[in-house]
Amino acid sequence: MKKLIAAALLCMGSGANAAQTITMQLPCVSAPEAEALITSILPETIEQLSTSCAGQLPPGALLRQPPTALIARYRADADAAWPGAQKAVQRLAGENIGGLLSGGLARPLIASLLAPAITRAVQPTDCPAYDRIVTLAQPLPPRNLAGLLVAAWELADARRKPDTTAPVRGGLSICKP
């Protein structure tokens, strides 16, 4: 489970502080697996951002009031994306543990663990940027937001490591096609 939490921290851009505490080698995941994993935890992550950032944002900010319609739409897509996300969970957690996380209750369990871990790394000064991202993404289907996050992740991955065949030490990377 520690590997899965570490992976989520890194894939959602939690920054160097969280990455410095991770010393294990994580396997890569495919871009579709990463998109499914991100899609499956977006509703809980947005709810956690709302809670974490409410005091740092002006009264009219979207994250200041939990965007219930947006979260409901994202939750429907999160449930639909879960089968694809399970592949990433199994790869990251290992077959022994991954098999235990394949039932219907697994997505809310994984999301309830990962969303707070991801948002714990959010600095108060970053809250306006996260509010802007959520506000700009509001009209997009959740799959598109996840795809954009994965594309940015792939760009960061490519710049972070000189050998494109080696996974990032201590981090999660997207497998090369």
PDB file of C-alpha atoms in Angstrom:
ATOM      1  CA  MET A   1       0.000   0.000   0.000  1.00  0.00           C
ATOM      2  CA  LYS A   2       2.934   2.325   0.680  1.00  0.00           C
ATOM      3  CA  LYS A   3       3.961   1.966  -2.966  1.00  0.00           C
ATOM      4  CA  LEU A   4       0.473   2.920  -4.131  1.00  0.00           C
ATOM      5  CA  ILE A   5       0.341   6.008  -1.939  1.00  0.00           C
ATOM      6  CA  ALA A   6       3.815   7.014  -3.083  1.00  0.00           C
ATOM      7  CA  ALA A   7       2.768   6.555  -6.671  1.00  0.00           C
ATOM      8  CA  ALA A   8      -0.294   8.729  -6.249  1.00  0.00           C
ATOM      9  CA  LEU A   9       1.698  11.463  -4.549  1.00  0.00           C
ATOM     10  CA  LEU A  10       4.096  11.589  -7.428  1.00  0.00           C
ATOM     11  CA  CYS A  11       1.605  11.189 -10.244  1.00  0.00           C
ATOM     12  CA  MET A  12      -0.534  14.038  -9.002  1.00  0.00           C
ATOM     13  CA  GLY A  13       2.431  16.379  -8.745  1.00  0.00           C
ATOM     14  CA  SER A  14       2.802  16.587  -5.001  1.00  0.00           C
ATOM     15  CA  GLY A  15       6.309  17.876  -5.357  1.00  0.00           C
ATOM     16  CA  ALA A  16       9.818  17.166  -4.267  1.00  0.00           C
ATOM     17  CA  ASN A  17       9.120  16.998  -0.531  1.00  0.00           C
ATOM     18  CA  ALA A  18       6.985  13.892  -0.869  1.00  0.00           C
ATOM     19  CA  ALA A  19       9.244  12.438  -3.536  1.00  0.00           C
ATOM     20  CA  GLN A  20      12.303  12.751  -1.291  1.00  0.00           C
ATOM     21  CA  THR A  21      10.743  10.445   1.298  1.00  0.00           C
ATOM     22  CA  ILE A  22      10.176   7.676  -1.235  1.00  0.00           C
ATOM     23  CA  THR A  23      13.122   5.371  -1.799  1.00  0.00           C
ATOM     24  CA  MET A  24      11.481   2.324  -3.361  1.00  0.00           C
ATOM     25  CA  GLN A  25      11.476   1.519  -7.047  1.00  0.00           C
ATOM     26  CA  LEU A  26       7.973   1.631  -8.470  1.00  0.00           C
ATOM     27  CA  PRO A  27       7.014  -0.091 -11.703  1.00  0.00           C
ATOM     28  CA  CYS A  28       5.809   1.985 -14.610  1.00  0.00           C
ATOM     29  CA  VAL A  29       2.147   2.091 -15.576  1.00  0.00           C
ATOM     30  CA  SER A  30       0.702   2.549 -19.036  1.00  0.00           C
ATOM     31  CA  ALA A  31      -0.819   5.897 -19.975  1.00  0.00           C
ATOM     32  CA  PRO A  32      -4.344   4.388 -20.092  1.00  0.00           C
ATOM     33  CA  GLU A  33      -3.806   2.826 -16.641  1.00  0.00           C
ATOM     34  CA  ALA A  34      -2.591   6.159 -15.267  1.00  0.00           C
ATOM     35  CA  GLU A  35      -5.576   7.984 -16.772  1.00  0.00           C
ATOM     36  CA  ALA A  36      -7.958   5.434 -15.276  1.00  0.00           C
ATOM     37  CA  LEU A  37      -6.273   5.667 -11.867  1.00  0.00           C
ATOM     38  CA  ILE A  38      -6.417   9.450 -11.862  1.00  0.00           C
ATOM     39  CA  THR A  39     -10.031   9.460 -13.070  1.00  0.00           C
ATOM     40  CA  SER A  40     -10.954   7.012 -10.319  1.00  0.00           C
ATOM     41  CA  ILE A  41      -9.648   9.266  -7.528  1.00  0.00           C
ATOM     42  CA  LEU A  42     -10.626  12.697  -8.906  1.00  0.00           C
ATOM     43  CA  PRO A  43     -13.891  13.126  -6.940  1.00  0.00           C
ATOM     44  CA  GLU A  44     -12.303  12.450  -3.557  1.00  0.00           C
ATOM     45  CA  THR A  45      -9.234  14.503  -4.466  1.00  0.00           C
ATOM     46  CA  ILE A  46     -11.392  17.503  -5.402  1.00  0.00           C
ATOM     47  CA  GLU A  47     -13.356  17.120  -2.152  1.00  0.00           C
ATOM     48  CA  GLN A  48     -10.101  17.012  -0.169  1.00  0.00           C
ATOM     49  CA  LEU A  49      -8.781  20.071  -2.030  1.00  0.00           C
ATOM     50  CA  SER A  50     -12.004  21.891  -1.142  1.00  0.00           C
ATOM     51  CA  THR A  51     -11.479  21.069   2.516  1.00  0.00           C
ATOM     52  CA  SER A  52      -7.757  21.845   2.533  1.00  0.00           C
ATOM     53  CA  CYS A  53      -7.933  25.045   0.532  1.00  0.00           C
ATOM     54  CA  ALA A  54     -11.194  26.639   1.678  1.00  0.00           C
ATOM     55  CA  GLY A  55      -9.472  28.996   4.103  1.00  0.00           C
ATOM     56  CA  GLN A  56      -6.894  30.054   1.537  1.00  0.00           C
ATOM     57  CA  LEU A  57      -9.316  31.107  -1.204  1.00  0.00           C
ATOM     58  CA  PRO A  58     -11.613  34.090  -1.773  1.00  0.00           C
ATOM     59  CA  PRO A  59     -15.343  33.593  -1.106  1.00  0.00           C
ATOM     60  CA  GLY A  60     -16.246  33.109  -4.787  1.00  0.00           C
ATOM     61  CA  ALA A  61     -13.669  30.396  -5.473  1.00  0.00           C
ATOM     62  CA  LEU A  62     -15.035  27.084  -6.730  1.00  0.00           C
ATOM     63  CA  LEU A  63     -13.075  25.057  -4.185  1.00  0.00           C
ATOM     64  CA  ARG A  64     -14.355  27.270  -1.386  1.00  0.00           C
ATOM     65  CA  GLN A  65     -17.748  25.575  -1.738  1.00  0.00           C
ATOM     66  CA  PRO A  66     -17.497  21.890  -2.587  1.00  0.00           C
ATOM     67  CA  PRO A  67     -18.665  21.645  -6.215  1.00  0.00           C
ATOM     68  CA  THR A  68     -21.276  18.920  -5.643  1.00  0.00           C
ATOM     69  CA  ALA A  69     -22.543  18.686  -9.251  1.00  0.00           C
ATOM     70  CA  LEU A  70     -18.979  18.437 -10.545  1.00  0.00           C
ATOM     71  CA  ILE A  71     -18.076  15.813  -7.944  1.00  0.00           C
ATOM     72  CA  ALA A  72     -21.189  13.770  -8.769  1.00  0.00           C
ATOM     73  CA  ARG A  73     -20.294  13.804 -12.476  1.00  0.00           C
ATOM     74  CA  TYR A  74     -16.693  12.871 -11.700  1.00  0.00           C
ATOM     75  CA  ARG A  75     -17.819  10.095  -9.323  1.00  0.00           C
ATOM     76  CA  ALA A  76     -19.850   8.416 -12.102  1.00  0.00           C
ATOM     77  CA  ASP A  77     -16.780   8.456 -14.356  1.00  0.00           C
ATOM     78  CA  ALA A  78     -14.574   7.320 -11.458  1.00  0.00           C
ATOM     79  CA  ASP A  79     -16.675   4.207 -11.015  1.00  0.00           C
ATOM     80  CA  ALA A  80     -16.623   3.540 -14.763  1.00  0.00           C
ATOM     81  CA  ALA A  81     -12.819   4.006 -14.882  1.00  0.00           C
ATOM     82  CA  TRP A  82     -12.173   1.662 -11.966  1.00  0.00           C
ATOM     83  CA  PRO A  83     -11.652  -1.534 -14.038  1.00  0.00           C
ATOM     84  CA  GLY A  84      -8.779   0.160 -15.889  1.00  0.00           C
ATOM     85  CA  ALA A  85      -7.429   1.632 -12.671  1.00  0.00           C
ATOM     86  CA  GLN A  86      -7.346  -1.837 -11.117  1.00  0.00           C
ATOM     87  CA  LYS A  87      -4.595  -2.792 -13.567  1.00  0.00           C
ATOM     88  CA  ALA A  88      -2.479   0.103 -12.292  1.00  0.00           C
ATOM     89  CA  VAL A  89      -3.276  -0.781  -8.672  1.00  0.00           C
ATOM     90  CA  GLN A  90      -2.242  -4.397  -9.236  1.00  0.00           C
ATOM     91  CA  ARG A  91       0.969  -3.328 -10.962  1.00  0.00           C
ATOM     92  CA  LEU A  92       1.850  -0.831  -8.218  1.00  0.00           C
ATOM     93  CA  ALA A  93       0.757  -2.813  -5.179  1.00  0.00           C
ATOM     94  CA  GLY A  94       1.901  -6.172  -6.504  1.00  0.00           C
ATOM     95  CA  GLU A  95      -0.186  -9.129  -7.543  1.00  0.00           C
ATOM     96  CA  ASN A  96      -0.530 -10.440  -3.968  1.00  0.00           C
ATOM     97  CA  ILE A  97      -2.089  -7.245  -2.634  1.00  0.00           C
ATOM     98  CA  GLY A  98      -3.554  -6.020  -5.917  1.00  0.00           C
ATOM     99  CA  GLY A  99      -5.906  -8.995  -6.076  1.00  0.00           C
ATOM    100  CA  LEU A 100      -7.381  -8.016  -2.718  1.00  0.00           C
ATOM    101  CA  LEU A 101      -8.139  -4.564  -4.082  1.00  0.00           C
ATOM    102  CA  SER A 102     -10.229  -5.669  -7.023  1.00  0.00           C
ATOM    103  CA  GLY A 103     -13.742  -5.711  -5.520  1.00  0.00           C
ATOM    104  CA  GLY A 104     -16.455  -3.081  -5.698  1.00  0.00           C
ATOM    105  CA  LEU A 105     -15.407  -1.498  -2.403  1.00  0.00           C
ATOM    106  CA  ALA A 106     -11.805  -1.122  -3.524  1.00  0.00           C
ATOM    107  CA  ARG A 107     -12.227   2.127  -5.512  1.00  0.00           C
ATOM    108  CA  PRO A 108     -13.667   4.115  -2.594  1.00  0.00           C
ATOM    109  CA  LEU A 109     -11.045   2.565  -0.301  1.00  0.00           C
ATOM    110  CA  ILE A 110      -8.146   3.456  -2.607  1.00  0.00           C
ATOM    111  CA  ALA A 111      -9.544   6.943  -3.213  1.00  0.00           C
ATOM    112  CA  SER A 112     -10.079   7.531   0.520  1.00  0.00           C
ATOM    113  CA  LEU A 113      -6.425   6.670   1.122  1.00  0.00           C
ATOM    114  CA  LEU A 114      -4.908   8.487  -1.832  1.00  0.00           C
ATOM    115  CA  ALA A 115      -6.881  11.743  -1.865  1.00  0.00           C
ATOM    116  CA  PRO A 116      -5.746  12.836   1.631  1.00  0.00           C
ATOM    117  CA  ALA A 117      -2.186  11.697   0.891  1.00  0.00           C
ATOM    118  CA  ILE A 118      -2.137  13.775  -2.283  1.00  0.00           C
ATOM    119  CA  THR A 119      -3.673  16.881  -0.749  1.00  0.00           C
ATOM    120  CA  ARG A 120      -1.454  16.736   2.342  1.00  0.00           C
ATOM    121  CA  ALA A 121       1.389  17.783   0.071  1.00  0.00           C
ATOM    122  CA  VAL A 122      -0.515  20.846  -1.213  1.00  0.00           C
ATOM    123  CA  GLN A 123       0.984  24.064   0.077  1.00  0.00           C
ATOM    124  CA  PRO A 124      -1.484  26.813   1.066  1.00  0.00           C
ATOM    125  CA  THR A 125       0.096  29.108  -1.524  1.00  0.00           C
ATOM    126  CA  ASP A 126      -0.757  26.537  -4.214  1.00  0.00           C
ATOM    127  CA  CYS A 127      -4.494  26.607  -3.489  1.00  0.00           C
ATOM    128  CA  PRO A 128      -5.341  29.395  -5.982  1.00  0.00           C
ATOM    129  CA  ALA A 129      -3.618  27.407  -8.749  1.00  0.00           C
ATOM    130  CA  TYR A 130      -5.539  24.244  -7.850  1.00  0.00           C
ATOM    131  CA  ASP A 131      -8.779  26.215  -7.746  1.00  0.00           C
ATOM    132  CA  ARG A 132      -8.002  27.575 -11.217  1.00  0.00           C
ATOM    133  CA  ILE A 133      -7.271  24.074 -12.548  1.00  0.00           C
ATOM    134  CA  VAL A 134     -10.541  22.690 -11.174  1.00  0.00           C
ATOM    135  CA  THR A 135     -12.472  25.729 -12.437  1.00  0.00           C
ATOM    136  CA  LEU A 136     -10.974  25.469 -15.938  1.00  0.00           C
ATOM    137  CA  ALA A 137     -11.548  21.700 -16.004  1.00  0.00           C
ATOM    138  CA  GLN A 138     -15.169  21.970 -14.859  1.00  0.00           C
ATOM    139  CA  PRO A 139     -16.681  21.779 -18.382  1.00  0.00           C
ATOM    140  CA  LEU A 140     -14.353  18.948 -19.425  1.00  0.00           C
ATOM    141  CA  PRO A 141     -15.238  15.298 -19.107  1.00  0.00           C
ATOM    142  CA  PRO A 142     -13.211  13.766 -16.241  1.00  0.00           C
ATOM    143  CA  ARG A 143     -11.418  11.535 -18.751  1.00  0.00           C
ATOM    144  CA  ASN A 144     -10.079  14.650 -20.514  1.00  0.00           C
ATOM    145  CA  LEU A 145      -8.766  16.156 -17.274  1.00  0.00           C
ATOM    146  CA  ALA A 146      -7.077  12.852 -16.429  1.00  0.00           C
ATOM    147  CA  GLY A 147      -5.604  12.729 -19.937  1.00  0.00           C
ATOM    148  CA  LEU A 148      -4.208  16.250 -19.583  1.00  0.00           C
ATOM    149  CA  LEU A 149      -2.678  15.390 -16.204  1.00  0.00           C
ATOM    150  CA  VAL A 150      -1.089  12.242 -17.650  1.00  0.00           C
ATOM    151  CA  ALA A 151       0.267  14.171 -20.660  1.00  0.00           C
ATOM    152  CA  ALA A 152       1.877  16.704 -18.286  1.00  0.00           C
ATOM    153  CA  TRP A 153       3.186  13.797 -16.193  1.00  0.00           C
ATOM    154  CA  GLU A 154       4.743  12.198 -19.296  1.00  0.00           C
ATOM    155  CA  LEU A 155       6.433  15.486 -20.201  1.00  0.00           C
ATOM    156  CA  ALA A 156       7.827  15.830 -16.680  1.00  0.00           C
ATOM    157  CA  ASP A 157       8.955  12.197 -16.769  1.00  0.00           C
ATOM    158  CA  ALA A 158      10.794  12.722 -20.053  1.00  0.00           C
ATOM    159  CA  ARG A 159      12.614  15.775 -18.707  1.00  0.00           C
ATOM    160  CA  ARG A 160      13.421  14.197 -15.352  1.00  0.00           C
ATOM    161  CA  LYS A 161      15.380  11.173 -16.503  1.00  0.00           C
ATOM    162  CA  PRO A 162      18.147  11.036 -19.081  1.00  0.00           C
ATOM    163  CA  ASP A 163      17.676   7.308 -19.862  1.00  0.00           C
ATOM    164  CA  THR A 164      14.146   6.987 -21.228  1.00  0.00           C
ATOM    165  CA  THR A 165      14.110   3.232 -20.636  1.00  0.00           C
ATOM    166  CA  ALA A 166      14.834   3.408 -16.896  1.00  0.00           C
ATOM    167  CA  PRO A 167      12.036   4.217 -14.450  1.00  0.00           C
ATOM    168  CA  VAL A 168      12.485   7.218 -12.200  1.00  0.00           C
ATOM    169  CA  ARG A 169      14.135   6.046  -8.979  1.00  0.00           C
ATOM    170  CA  GLY A 170      11.677   6.465  -6.154  1.00  0.00           C
ATOM    171  CA  GLY A 171       8.951   7.679  -8.458  1.00  0.00           C
ATOM    172  CA  LEU A 172       6.202   6.479 -10.675  1.00  0.00           C
ATOM    173  CA  SER A 173       6.589   6.697 -14.410  1.00  0.00           C
ATOM    174  CA  ILE A 174       4.558   6.062 -17.506  1.00  0.00           C
ATOM    175  CA  CYS A 175       5.729   3.030 -19.469  1.00  0.00           C
ATOM    176  CA  LYS A 176       6.979   3.811 -22.948  1.00  0.00           C
ATOM    177  CA  PRO A 177       4.696   2.368 -25.644  1.00  0.00           C
TER     178      PRO A 177
END
